[in-house]
PDB file of C-alpha atoms in Angstrom:
ATOM      1  CA  MET G  19       0.000   0.000   0.000  1.00 46.00           C
ATOM      2  CA  ALA G  20       1.518   3.306  -1.067  1.00 47.00           C
ATOM      3  CA  GLY G  21       2.281   5.752   1.678  1.00 51.00           C
ATOM      4  CA  THR G  22       2.279   3.302   4.543  1.00 60.00           C
ATOM      5  CA  VAL G  23       5.153   2.138   6.684  1.00 59.00           C
ATOM      6  CA  SER G  24       6.261  -1.264   5.347  1.00 56.00           C
ATOM      7  CA  GLY G  25       2.849  -1.890   3.797  1.00 65.00           C
ATOM      8  CA  ARG G  26       1.052  -1.653   7.147  1.00 74.00           C
ATOM      9  CA  GLN G  27      -1.751   0.824   7.642  1.00 85.00           C
ATOM     10  CA  ALA G  28      -1.254   3.413  10.351  1.00 88.00           C
ATOM     11  CA  PRO G  29      -2.991   2.754  13.676  1.00 92.00           C
ATOM     12  CA  ALA G  30      -6.257   4.594  14.262  1.00 93.00           C
ATOM     13  CA  ARG G  31      -4.611   6.901  16.812  1.00 94.00           C
ATOM     14  CA  VAL G  32      -2.031   8.040  14.271  1.00 94.00           C
ATOM     15  CA  ARG G  33      -4.738   8.655  11.681  1.00 95.00           C
ATOM     16  CA  LEU G  34      -6.829  10.630  14.202  1.00 95.00           C
ATOM     17  CA  ALA G  35      -3.735  12.622  15.171  1.00 95.00           C
ATOM     18  CA  GLY G  36      -3.242  13.333  11.463  1.00 95.00           C
ATOM     19  CA  VAL G  37      -6.772  14.708  11.222  1.00 96.00           C
ATOM     20  CA  LEU G  38      -6.205  16.954  14.255  1.00 96.00           C
ATOM     21  CA  VAL G  39      -2.841  18.180  12.940  1.00 96.00           C
ATOM     22  CA  ALA G  40      -4.419  18.954   9.554  1.00 96.00           C
ATOM     23  CA  LEU G  41      -7.191  20.829  11.390  1.00 96.00           C
ATOM     24  CA  GLN G  42      -4.533  22.857  13.202  1.00 95.00           C
ATOM     25  CA  GLY G  43      -2.965  23.711   9.848  1.00 94.00           C
ATOM     26  CA  ALA G  44      -6.337  24.795   8.468  1.00 95.00           C
ATOM     27  CA  VAL G  45      -6.931  27.020  11.510  1.00 94.00           C
ATOM     28  CA  GLY G  46      -3.448  28.459  11.022  1.00 92.00           C
ATOM     29  CA  ALA G  47      -4.311  29.248   7.411  1.00 93.00           C
ATOM     30  CA  GLY G  48      -7.437  31.018   8.656  1.00 92.00           C
ATOM     31  CA  VAL G  49      -5.303  33.131  10.986  1.00 89.00           C
ATOM     32  CA  VAL G  50      -3.086  34.030   8.022  1.00 90.00           C
ATOM     33  CA  VAL G  51      -6.137  35.131   6.008  1.00 90.00           C
ATOM     34  CA  ARG G  52      -7.225  37.300   8.951  1.00 87.00           C
ATOM     35  CA  LEU G  53      -3.741  38.849   9.151  1.00 82.00           C
ATOM     36  CA  ILE G  54      -3.854  39.623   5.431  1.00 84.00           C
ATOM     37  CA  VAL G  55      -7.259  41.295   5.789  1.00 83.00           C
ATOM     38  CA  LEU G  56      -6.028  43.306   8.789  1.00 79.00           C
ATOM     39  CA  GLY G  57      -2.892  44.264   6.852  1.00 77.00           C
ATOM     40  CA  PHE G  58      -4.913  45.607   3.932  1.00 77.00           C
ATOM     41  CA  ALA G  59      -7.154  47.471   6.376  1.00 76.00           C
ATOM     42  CA  GLY G  60      -4.056  49.254   7.656  1.00 72.00           C
ATOM     43  CA  SER G  61      -4.275  48.122  11.272  1.00 65.00           C
ATOM     44  CA  GLY G  62      -0.704  46.748  11.485  1.00 59.00           C
ATOM     45  CA  ASP G  63       2.135  48.493  13.298  1.00 62.00           C
ATOM     46  CA  SER G  64       4.749  48.040  10.580  1.00 62.00           C
ATOM     47  CA  THR G  65       4.289  46.797   7.050  1.00 66.00           C
ATOM     48  CA  ALA G  66       7.575  44.866   6.939  1.00 65.00           C
ATOM     49  CA  GLY G  67       6.936  43.187  10.284  1.00 68.00           C
ATOM     50  CA  SER G  68       3.380  42.289   9.353  1.00 73.00           C
ATOM     51  CA  ALA G  69       4.455  40.866   5.999  1.00 79.00           C
ATOM     52  CA  PHE G  70       7.185  38.751   7.576  1.00 84.00           C
ATOM     53  CA  THR G  71       4.852  37.464  10.292  1.00 82.00           C
ATOM     54  CA  THR G  72       2.206  36.615   7.699  1.00 86.00           C
ATOM     55  CA  LEU G  73       4.666  34.753   5.461  1.00 90.00           C
ATOM     56  CA  PHE G  74       6.144  32.883   8.425  1.00 91.00           C
ATOM     57  CA  LEU G  75       2.725  31.824   9.694  1.00 90.00           C
ATOM     58  CA  LEU G  76       1.665  30.854   6.171  1.00 93.00           C
ATOM     59  CA  ALA G  77       4.687  28.547   5.873  1.00 94.00           C
ATOM     60  CA  LEU G  78       3.916  26.989   9.271  1.00 93.00           C
ATOM     61  CA  ALA G  79       0.245  26.552   8.408  1.00 93.00           C
ATOM     62  CA  ILE G  80       1.034  24.862   5.088  1.00 95.00           C
ATOM     63  CA  LEU G  81       3.655  22.588   6.678  1.00 94.00           C
ATOM     64  CA  THR G  82       1.225  21.619   9.437  1.00 94.00           C
ATOM     65  CA  LEU G  83      -1.611  20.971   7.001  1.00 95.00           C
ATOM     66  CA  VAL G  84       0.588  18.839   4.730  1.00 96.00           C
ATOM     67  CA  ALA G  85       2.010  16.951   7.725  1.00 95.00           C
ATOM     68  CA  GLY G  86      -1.490  16.183   9.011  1.00 96.00           C
ATOM     69  CA  ILE G  87      -2.644  14.881   5.648  1.00 96.00           C
ATOM     70  CA  ALA G  88       0.497  12.772   5.298  1.00 95.00           C
ATOM     71  CA  LEU G  89       0.035  11.341   8.814  1.00 94.00           C
ATOM     72  CA  TYR G  90      -3.533  10.416   7.965  1.00 95.00           C
ATOM     73  CA  ARG G  91      -2.277   8.636   4.837  1.00 94.00           C
ATOM     74  CA  GLY G  92       0.202   6.630   6.911  1.00 91.00           C
ATOM     75  CA  ARG G  93       3.477   8.338   6.066  1.00 91.00           C
ATOM     76  CA  TRP G  94       6.207   8.248   8.694  1.00 86.00           C
ATOM     77  CA  TRP G  95       8.028  11.536   7.991  1.00 90.00           C
ATOM     78  CA  PRO G  96       5.489  13.999   9.466  1.00 92.00           C
ATOM     79  CA  ARG G  97       5.527  12.439  12.921  1.00 92.00           C
ATOM     80  CA  PRO G  98       8.526  14.476  14.214  1.00 92.00           C
ATOM     81  CA  VAL G  99       7.050  17.627  12.662  1.00 92.00           C
ATOM     82  CA  ALA G 100       3.729  16.975  14.394  1.00 95.00           C
ATOM     83  CA  VAL G 101       5.345  16.151  17.748  1.00 95.00           C
ATOM     84  CA  LEU G 102       7.393  19.358  17.685  1.00 94.00           C
ATOM     85  CA  GLY G 103       4.290  21.350  16.758  1.00 93.00           C
ATOM     86  CA  GLN G 104       2.326  19.816  19.627  1.00 95.00           C
ATOM     87  CA  ILE G 105       5.074  20.624  22.122  1.00 96.00           C
ATOM     88  CA  LEU G 106       4.964  24.244  20.964  1.00 93.00           C
ATOM     89  CA  LEU G 107       1.149  24.303  21.144  1.00 93.00           C
ATOM     90  CA  LEU G 108       1.240  22.700  24.579  1.00 95.00           C
ATOM     91  CA  THR G 109       3.586  25.432  25.769  1.00 95.00           C
ATOM     92  CA  GLY G 110       1.254  28.084  24.372  1.00 92.00           C
ATOM     93  CA  GLY G 111      -1.779  26.387  25.913  1.00 93.00           C
ATOM     94  CA  LEU G 112      -0.151  26.220  29.327  1.00 95.00           C
ATOM     95  CA  LEU G 113       0.812  29.893  29.069  1.00 96.00           C
ATOM     96  CA  LEU G 114      -2.798  30.755  28.250  1.00 93.00           C
ATOM     97  CA  LEU G 115      -3.972  28.705  31.239  1.00 95.00           C
ATOM     98  CA  ALA G 116      -1.476  30.414  33.534  1.00 96.00           C
ATOM     99  CA  THR G 117      -2.688  33.861  32.456  1.00 95.00           C
ATOM    100  CA  GLY G 118      -6.347  32.980  32.991  1.00 93.00           C
ATOM    101  CA  HIS G 119      -7.445  32.611  29.357  1.00 94.00           C
ATOM    102  CA  LEU G 120      -9.311  29.360  29.938  1.00 94.00           C
ATOM    103  CA  TRP G 121     -11.492  29.513  26.802  1.00 94.00           C
ATOM    104  CA  PHE G 122      -8.401  29.240  24.597  1.00 92.00           C
ATOM    105  CA  GLY G 123      -5.986  27.483  26.945  1.00 93.00           C
ATOM    106  CA  VAL G 124      -8.071  24.431  27.862  1.00 96.00           C
ATOM    107  CA  PRO G 125      -8.962  23.311  24.299  1.00 94.00           C
ATOM    108  CA  LEU G 126      -5.453  24.021  23.003  1.00 94.00           C
ATOM    109  CA  THR G 127      -3.808  22.103  25.845  1.00 96.00           C
ATOM    110  CA  LEU G 128      -6.208  19.158  25.558  1.00 96.00           C
ATOM    111  CA  MET G 129      -5.745  18.934  21.797  1.00 95.00           C
ATOM    112  CA  ALA G 130      -1.943  19.048  22.054  1.00 96.00           C
ATOM    113  CA  VAL G 131      -1.893  16.381  24.765  1.00 96.00           C
ATOM    114  CA  GLY G 132      -4.327  14.207  22.808  1.00 95.00           C
ATOM    115  CA  VAL G 133      -2.246  14.368  19.639  1.00 96.00           C
ATOM    116  CA  LEU G 134       0.953  13.646  21.585  1.00 96.00           C
ATOM    117  CA  VAL G 135      -0.674  10.616  23.225  1.00 95.00           C
ATOM    118  CA  GLY G 136      -1.823   9.378  19.815  1.00 94.00           C
ATOM    119  CA  LEU G 137       1.575   9.858  18.214  1.00 94.00           C
ATOM    120  CA  CYS G 138       3.541   8.348  21.104  1.00 94.00           C
ATOM    121  CA  SER G 139       1.283   5.408  22.011  1.00 92.00           C
ATOM    122  CA  PRO G 140       2.803   1.901  22.052  1.00 91.00           C
ATOM    123  CA  LYS G 141       0.970   0.874  18.855  1.00 90.00           C
ATOM    124  CA  SER G 142       2.188   4.015  17.128  1.00 91.00           C
ATOM    125  CA  ASN G 143       5.751   3.328  18.233  1.00 88.00           C
ATOM    126  CA  GLN G 144       5.550  -0.300  17.049  1.00 87.00           C
ATOM    127  CA  TRP G 145       4.175   0.835  13.701  1.00 87.00           C
ATOM    128  CA  MET G 146       6.980   3.368  13.299  1.00 85.00           C
ATOM    129  CA  ALA G 147       9.688   0.869  14.320  1.00 83.00           C
ATOM    130  CA  VAL G 148       8.875  -1.739  11.647  1.00 79.00           C
ATOM    131  CA  PRO G 149      11.088  -0.275   8.875  1.00 74.00           C
ATOM    132  CA  PHE G 150      14.009  -0.092  11.290  1.00 75.00           C
ATOM    133  CA  ASP G 151      13.662  -3.581  12.776  1.00 73.00           C
ATOM    134  CA  LEU G 152      17.049  -5.270  12.484  1.00 56.00           C
ATOM    135  CA  THR G 153      16.159  -8.480  14.365  1.00 58.00           C
ATOM    136  CA  SER G 154      15.466 -10.472  11.203  1.00 59.00           C
ATOM    137  CA  ARG G 155      18.981  -9.909   9.833  1.00 56.00           C
ATOM    138  CA  SER G 156      21.804 -12.193  10.785  1.00 50.00           C
ATOM    139  CA  SER G 157      24.607 -10.530  12.685  1.00 51.00           C
ATOM    140  CA  HIS G 158      28.144 -10.993  11.377  1.00 49.00           C
TER     141      HIS G 158
END
């Protein structure tokens, strides 16, 4: 099967994590659209800073969206990208919780923890380890 690790389909937790990561990328793209609209409305502090921030967030949103889709399809390469993204989101969620912004902090923290649990579960780790299993080779 194309796109899977050693012909095995990704566990359900990895596929669900892929959906959530893709959703995060889509939300990030929505934030970029909002920044573009605000930039054209002239509400930014500096044009160069706003343009750089918008381009940076656009790149992150596209990478996250592509990584989520690839995870859902059973590819192995987006897992480190997704884990790093979740650690960053978890940090942001905890900061929001610490400053009393519960409406944003609780869902963000729960989503990041849920995706990390899905990506680091024992079945996910076994699935990822198959291409690197060296036990079937004879040692010389």
